[in-house]
CSV table of C-alpha atoms in Angstrom, one decimal:
chain,number,residue,atom,x,y,z
L,1,MET,CA,12.8,39.9,40.5
L,2,LEU,CA,10.8,43.1,40.4
L,3,ASN,CA,12.7,46.3,39.7
L,4,GLU,CA,12.0,48.7,42.5
L,5,GLU,CA,14.6,51.3,41.5
L,6,PHE,CA,12.1,54.0,40.9
L,7,PRO,CA,8.8,53.0,42.5
L,8,LEU,CA,5.9,55.4,41.6
L,9,ARG,CA,3.1,55.3,44.1
L,10,VAL,CA,0.4,57.9,44.3
L,11,GLU,CA,-0.5,58.6,47.9
L,12,ALA,CA,-3.7,60.5,47.3
L,13,VAL,CA,-5.7,62.4,44.6
L,14,PRO,CA,-7.2,65.6,46.1
L,15,ALA,CA,-8.7,67.0,42.9
L,16,ALA,CA,-9.2,66.0,39.2
L,17,ARG,CA,-11.4,67.4,36.5
L,18,THR,CA,-11.7,68.0,32.8
L,19,SER,CA,-12.7,71.5,31.8
L,20,GLU,CA,-14.1,73.0,28.6
L,21,TRP,CA,-13.1,76.6,28.1
L,22,ARG,CA,-14.3,79.2,25.7
L,23,ALA,CA,-12.0,81.3,23.6
L,24,GLU,CA,-10.3,84.1,25.5
L,25,ASP,CA,-11.1,82.5,28.9
L,26,SER,CA,-8.5,82.5,31.7
L,27,PHE,CA,-8.2,82.1,35.4
L,28,PRO,CA,-5.9,84.0,37.9
L,29,PRO,CA,-2.6,82.6,39.3
L,30,ARG,CA,-2.9,79.9,42.0
L,31,GLN,CA,-0.2,78.0,43.8
L,32,THR,CA,-0.2,74.2,43.7
L,33,GLN,CA,-0.1,72.3,47.0
L,34,ALA,CA,0.8,69.0,45.4
L,35,TRP,CA,1.9,67.7,42.0
L,36,GLN,CA,-0.4,68.6,39.2
L,37,LEU,CA,-0.7,66.9,35.8
L,38,LEU,CA,-2.0,69.1,33.0
L,39,PHE,CA,-3.1,67.5,29.7
L,40,VAL,CA,-4.6,69.4,26.8
L,41,ARG,CA,-7.2,67.2,25.1
L,42,SER,CA,-8.1,69.8,22.4
L,43,GLY,CA,-7.3,73.4,21.4
L,44,THR,CA,-4.4,75.5,22.6
L,45,ILE,CA,-3.6,77.2,25.9
L,46,GLU,CA,-0.9,79.4,27.3
L,47,GLU,CA,0.2,78.1,30.7
L,48,ARG,CA,2.1,79.9,33.4
L,49,CYS,CA,4.8,78.0,35.3
L,50,ASP,CA,6.1,80.3,37.9
L,51,ASP,CA,8.1,83.0,35.9
L,52,ARG,CA,7.8,81.3,32.5
L,53,ARG,CA,4.9,80.8,30.1
L,54,VAL,CA,4.6,77.8,27.7
L,55,LEU,CA,2.2,77.2,24.8
L,56,LEU,CA,0.5,73.8,24.9
L,57,ARG,CA,-1.5,72.4,21.9
L,58,ALA,CA,-3.7,69.3,21.8
L,59,GLY,CA,-1.9,66.3,23.1
L,60,GLY,CA,0.6,68.3,25.1
L,61,LEU,CA,1.1,67.7,28.8
L,62,LEU,CA,3.3,69.0,31.7
L,63,PHE,CA,3.6,68.7,35.4
L,64,HIS,CA,3.4,71.5,38.0
L,65,GLN,CA,5.6,70.7,41.0
L,66,PRO,CA,4.5,71.4,44.5
L,67,GLY,CA,4.6,75.1,45.4
L,68,GLU,CA,4.6,76.3,41.8
L,69,VAL,CA,2.4,79.2,40.7
L,70,PHE,CA,0.3,78.4,37.7
L,71,ALA,CA,-2.4,80.2,35.6
L,72,MET,CA,-4.0,79.6,32.2
L,73,THR,CA,-5.1,81.6,29.2
L,74,THR,CA,-6.8,80.2,26.2
L,75,ALA,CA,-5.0,80.8,22.8
L,76,GLY,CA,-6.3,80.4,19.3
L,77,GLU,CA,-9.9,80.2,18.0
L,78,VAL,CA,-10.6,76.5,19.1
L,79,PRO,CA,-12.2,76.4,22.6
L,80,PRO,CA,-9.7,74.1,24.5
L,81,GLU,CA,-10.5,71.2,26.8
L,82,THR,CA,-8.0,70.4,29.6
L,83,LEU,CA,-7.5,67.7,32.2
L,84,ARG,CA,-5.9,68.6,35.6
L,85,ILE,CA,-5.1,66.1,38.2
L,86,ASP,CA,-3.7,67.1,41.6
L,87,PHE,CA,-1.9,64.3,43.4
L,88,TYR,CA,0.6,63.6,46.1
L,89,CYS,CA,3.7,61.5,45.3
L,90,THR,CA,7.0,61.7,47.1
L,91,CYS,CA,8.9,59.3,44.9
L,92,ALA,CA,12.3,60.4,43.6
L,93,ALA,CA,11.3,59.5,40.0
L,94,MET,CA,9.0,62.5,40.0
L,95,ASP,CA,12.1,64.7,39.6
L,96,ARG,CA,12.2,63.6,35.9
L,97,PHE,CA,9.1,65.7,35.2
L,98,ARG,CA,10.4,69.0,36.6
L,99,GLY,CA,10.2,71.6,33.8
L,100,VAL,CA,9.5,69.0,31.1
L,101,MET,CA,6.9,69.4,28.3
L,102,LEU,CA,5.7,66.2,26.6
L,103,HIS,CA,3.4,65.1,23.9
L,104,ALA,CA,1.2,62.0,24.7
L,105,GLU,CA,2.1,58.9,22.8
L,106,PRO,CA,-0.6,56.2,21.9
L,107,ALA,CA,0.3,54.0,24.9
L,108,GLU,CA,-0.1,56.9,27.3
L,109,GLN,CA,-3.2,58.2,25.5
L,110,HIS,CA,-5.3,55.2,26.7
L,111,ASP,CA,-4.7,56.0,30.4
L,112,LEU,CA,-5.2,59.8,29.8
L,113,ASN,CA,-8.6,59.2,28.1
L,114,TRP,CA,-9.7,56.9,30.9
L,115,LEU,CA,-8.6,59.4,33.6
L,116,ALA,CA,-10.4,62.2,31.8
L,117,ASN,CA,-13.6,60.3,31.7
L,118,ALA,CA,-13.4,59.1,35.2
L,119,ALA,CA,-12.5,62.5,36.6
L,120,ASN,CA,-15.9,63.9,35.8
L,121,GLU,CA,-17.6,61.0,37.4
L,122,LEU,CA,-15.6,61.2,40.7
L,123,PHE,CA,-15.4,65.0,41.1
L,124,ASP,CA,-18.0,67.8,41.0
L,125,PRO,CA,-17.0,71.1,39.1
L,126,ALA,CA,-15.3,73.8,41.0
L,127,PRO,CA,-17.6,76.6,42.3
L,128,THR,CA,-15.5,79.2,40.5
L,129,PRO,CA,-13.1,78.9,37.5
L,130,GLY,CA,-9.6,77.9,38.4
L,131,LYS,CA,-10.5,76.5,41.8
L,132,PRO,CA,-10.0,72.8,42.6
L,133,PRO,CA,-13.1,70.6,42.0
L,134,VAL,CA,-14.7,68.8,45.0
L,135,ILE,CA,-14.8,65.0,45.3
L,136,ARG,CA,-18.2,63.5,45.4
L,137,GLN,CA,-19.4,61.9,48.7
L,138,GLU,CA,-20.8,58.7,47.2
L,139,LEU,CA,-18.5,56.8,44.9
L,140,PRO,CA,-18.6,53.3,43.4
L,141,PHE,CA,-16.7,50.6,45.2
L,142,GLY,CA,-13.0,51.0,44.6
L,143,ALA,CA,-13.4,53.9,42.2
L,144,MET,CA,-10.6,56.0,43.7
L,145,GLN,CA,-8.2,53.1,43.9
L,146,GLN,CA,-8.9,52.3,40.3
L,147,PHE,CA,-8.3,56.0,39.4
L,148,ILE,CA,-4.9,55.8,41.2
L,149,ILE,CA,-3.9,52.6,39.4
L,150,HIS,CA,-4.4,54.2,36.0
L,151,LEU,CA,-2.6,57.4,37.1
L,152,GLU,CA,0.3,55.3,38.4
L,153,ASN,CA,0.5,53.4,35.2
L,154,LEU,CA,0.6,56.6,33.2
L,155,LEU,CA,3.4,58.0,35.4
L,156,ILE,CA,5.4,54.9,34.9
L,157,LEU,CA,5.1,55.1,31.1
L,158,LEU,CA,6.0,58.8,31.2
L,159,ALA,CA,9.0,58.2,33.5
L,160,ARG,CA,10.4,55.5,31.2
L,161,ARG,CA,10.2,57.9,28.3
L,162,CYS,CA,11.8,60.8,30.1
L,163,ARG,CA,14.7,58.5,31.1
L,164,ARG,CA,15.0,57.3,27.6
L,165,ALA,CA,15.1,60.7,25.9
L,166,LYS,CA,18.2,62.3,27.3
L,167,ARG,CA,18.4,64.9,24.5
L,168,PRO,CA,15.3,66.5,23.0
L,169,VAL,CA,14.8,65.9,19.3
L,170,ALA,CA,15.4,68.7,16.8
L,171,ARG,CA,11.7,69.6,16.6
L,172,VAL,CA,11.4,70.0,20.4
L,173,ARG,CA,14.6,72.1,20.6
L,174,ARG,CA,13.3,74.3,17.8
L,175,GLU,CA,10.0,74.8,19.6
L,176,ARG,CA,11.7,75.7,22.8
L,177,ARG,CA,13.9,78.3,21.1
L,178,GLN,CA,10.8,79.7,19.4
L,179,ALA,CA,8.8,79.8,22.6
L,180,ALA,CA,11.7,81.6,24.4
L,181,LEU,CA,12.0,84.1,21.5
L,182,VAL,CA,8.3,84.9,21.5
L,183,GLU,CA,8.2,85.3,25.3
L,184,GLU,CA,11.2,87.7,25.2
L,185,ALA,CA,9.7,89.7,22.4
L,186,ARG,CA,6.3,89.9,24.2
L,187,ALA,CA,8.1,91.1,27.3
L,188,TYR,CA,9.8,93.8,25.2
L,189,PHE,CA,6.4,94.8,23.8
L,190,SER,CA,5.0,95.1,27.3
L,191,GLU,CA,7.7,97.6,28.3
L,192,ASN,CA,7.1,99.7,25.2
L,193,LEU,CA,3.3,99.8,24.7
L,194,GLU,CA,3.1,103.6,24.7
L,195,HIS,CA,5.1,104.1,21.5
L,196,GLU,CA,5.4,102.4,18.1
L,197,VAL,CA,8.1,99.7,17.9
L,198,LYS,CA,9.8,98.9,14.6
L,199,ILE,CA,10.6,95.3,13.8
L,200,ASP,CA,14.3,96.1,13.3
L,201,GLU,CA,14.4,97.6,16.7
L,202,LEU,CA,12.7,94.5,18.1
L,203,CYS,CA,15.2,92.2,16.4
L,204,ARG,CA,18.1,94.1,17.9
L,205,ALA,CA,16.6,94.0,21.3
L,206,VAL,CA,16.0,90.2,21.3
L,207,GLY,CA,19.1,89.3,19.3
L,208,CYS,CA,17.6,87.6,16.2
L,209,THR,CA,17.0,88.1,12.5
L,210,ARG,CA,13.7,89.1,11.0
L,211,PRO,CA,12.9,85.7,9.4
L,212,GLN,CA,13.6,84.0,12.8
L,213,LEU,CA,11.3,86.3,14.6
L,214,GLN,CA,8.4,86.0,12.1
L,215,GLN,CA,8.8,82.2,11.9
L,216,ALA,CA,8.6,81.9,15.7
L,217,PHE,CA,5.5,84.1,16.0
L,218,ARG,CA,3.7,82.3,13.2
L,219,ALA,CA,4.5,78.9,14.6
L,220,ARG,CA,3.6,79.8,18.3
L,221,LEU,CA,0.8,82.4,18.0
L,222,HIS,CA,-0.3,82.1,14.3
L,223,ARG,CA,0.3,85.8,13.7
L,224,THR,CA,3.2,88.1,12.9
L,225,ALA,CA,5.1,89.9,15.6
L,226,MET,CA,3.7,93.3,14.7
L,227,GLU,CA,0.1,91.9,14.7
L,228,GLU,CA,0.8,90.7,18.2
L,229,PHE,CA,2.2,94.1,19.2
L,230,SER,CA,-0.8,95.9,17.7
L,231,ALA,CA,-3.2,93.6,19.6
L,232,MET,CA,-1.3,94.2,22.9
L,233,ARG,CA,-1.5,98.0,22.3
L,234,ILE,CA,-5.2,97.9,21.7
L,235,GLU,CA,-5.7,95.9,24.8
L,236,TYR,CA,-3.7,98.4,26.8
L,237,ALA,CA,-5.6,101.3,25.3
L,238,ALA,CA,-8.9,99.5,26.3
L,239,GLN,CA,-7.6,99.4,29.9
L,240,LEU,CA,-6.9,103.1,29.9
L,241,LEU,CA,-10.3,103.9,28.5
L,242,ALA,CA,-12.0,101.7,31.1
L,243,ARG,CA,-10.1,103.6,33.8
L,244,GLY,CA,-11.7,106.9,32.6
L,245,ALA,CA,-9.1,108.3,30.1
L,246,SER,CA,-10.6,110.1,27.1
L,247,PRO,CA,-9.9,108.8,23.6
L,248,GLY,CA,-7.8,111.9,22.9
L,249,GLU,CA,-5.7,111.4,26.0
L,250,VAL,CA,-5.1,107.7,25.2
L,251,ALA,CA,-4.1,108.5,21.6
L,252,SER,CA,-1.7,111.1,22.8
L,253,GLN,CA,-0.3,109.0,25.6
L,254,MET,CA,0.3,106.1,23.3
L,255,HIS,CA,1.8,108.3,20.6
L,256,TYR,CA,-0.7,107.3,17.8
L,257,CYS,CA,-0.2,109.6,14.8
L,258,SER,CA,-3.7,111.0,15.2
L,259,GLY,CA,-6.9,110.5,17.1
L,260,ALA,CA,-8.7,109.4,14.0
L,261,TYR,CA,-6.1,106.8,13.3
L,262,PHE,CA,-6.4,105.5,16.8
L,263,SER,CA,-10.2,105.4,16.6
L,264,GLN,CA,-9.9,103.5,13.3
L,265,LYS,CA,-7.5,100.8,14.7
L,266,PHE,CA,-9.5,100.5,17.9
L,267,ARG,CA,-12.8,100.0,16.1
L,268,ALA,CA,-11.4,97.5,13.7
L,269,ALA,CA,-10.1,95.4,16.7
L,270,THR,CA,-13.0,95.7,19.1
L,271,GLY,CA,-16.1,96.6,17.0
L,272,HIS,CA,-16.6,99.8,19.1
L,273,THR,CA,-15.3,103.3,18.8
L,274,PRO,CA,-13.1,104.4,21.8
L,275,SER,CA,-15.8,106.7,23.1
L,276,ALA,CA,-18.5,104.0,22.9
L,277,TYR,CA,-16.2,101.5,24.6
L,278,ARG,CA,-15.4,104.0,27.4
L,279,ARG,CA,-19.1,104.6,28.0
L,280,ILE,CA,-19.9,100.8,28.0
L,281,GLN,CA,-17.1,100.1,30.5
L,282,GLN,CA,-18.1,102.9,32.8
L,283,GLY,CA,-21.9,102.2,32.6
L,284,LEU,CA,-22.6,105.6,31.1
L,285,PRO,CA,-25.7,106.2,28.9
L,286,ALA,CA,-25.3,106.2,25.1
L,287,LYS,CA,-24.3,109.4,23.4
L,288,ARG,CA,-27.2,111.6,22.5
L,289,GLN,CA,-27.8,112.5,18.9
L,290,ASN,CA,-27.5,116.2,18.0
L,291,LYS,CA,-30.3,117.9,16.0
L,292,GLN,CA,-28.6,117.4,12.6
L,293,GLN,CA,-28.2,113.6,13.3
L,294,LYS,CA,-31.8,113.3,14.4
L,295,ALA,CA,-33.1,115.1,11.3
L,296,LYS,CA,-30.9,112.8,9.1
L,297,SER,CA,-32.2,109.7,10.9
L,298,GLU,CA,-35.8,110.8,10.6
L,299,SER,CA,-35.5,111.6,6.9
L,300,LYS,CA,-34.1,108.1,6.3
L,301,SER,CA,-36.9,106.5,8.2
L,302,THR,CA,-39.5,108.6,6.3
L,303,ILE,CA,-38.1,107.5,2.9
L,304,ALA,CA,-38.0,103.9,4.0
L,305,GLU,CA,-41.7,104.0,5.0
L,306,GLY,CA,-42.9,105.9,2.0
L,307,PRO,CA,-45.0,104.3,-0.7
L,308,GLN,CA,-43.1,102.5,-3.4
L,309,LYS,CA,-43.6,103.4,-7.0
L,310,VAL,CA,-45.1,100.7,-9.3
């Protein structure tokens, strides 16, 4: 007798596509209308799931439930490749996937790879990043039915595993604690971008020890907590400069010890001085050289063009 306790039948697939992203790419928040399967084929991304954010590495997958707000930001230096499949399924077994993060096992990897390759053959790319792709008008005979069969088989394998694993293993529990700690620390950073935060102050705020904090940041973001805070402050300073604030005003507002120190940190992070970055963002002409700078530049060019002694 067939076991129909938890039938998993996909009713329709409105959108599916693999996407290759560049480092530091992202797309704005969007609300799902159906279930959405997200699988990271390579690289690392930070995915928004309503009010929480999770870090997914290669092989990781999760489900966005209908009505959930999601967004994505790439993380790390390796350009990620992701597979997203929107589908309708009203089966009760889908409740097992709510708020669950998984890592693909070999048996599931076969269907995931097949779906990833087929998605690009059945759907055209979205007109803008983050928007759903468009199904092609002319498809091979039975192509969508075959796609649904592989998707249903994948869901069955995942549902069996979710039912089997009642308690997360120690590694998963540790990763969840680290992810929550990093998210809480980044939220504290966001509220205190305009002044320097000491690591002891941060540890007291989030309720952890310094080794726990550093271990969580190195494991999740591959940098220390203070390196992440410094990067967030530079990003905030860049936003202020783009809005028209002068470098001196930004340095004063963010309580840098001096304008020269702020300029040094900003240039090391962005490759531009604060003044040059502000002009670039506002479309202003490059700074004119004064007479002393022009004379110095001309003297260097004259020396370079002069005859060389033999």
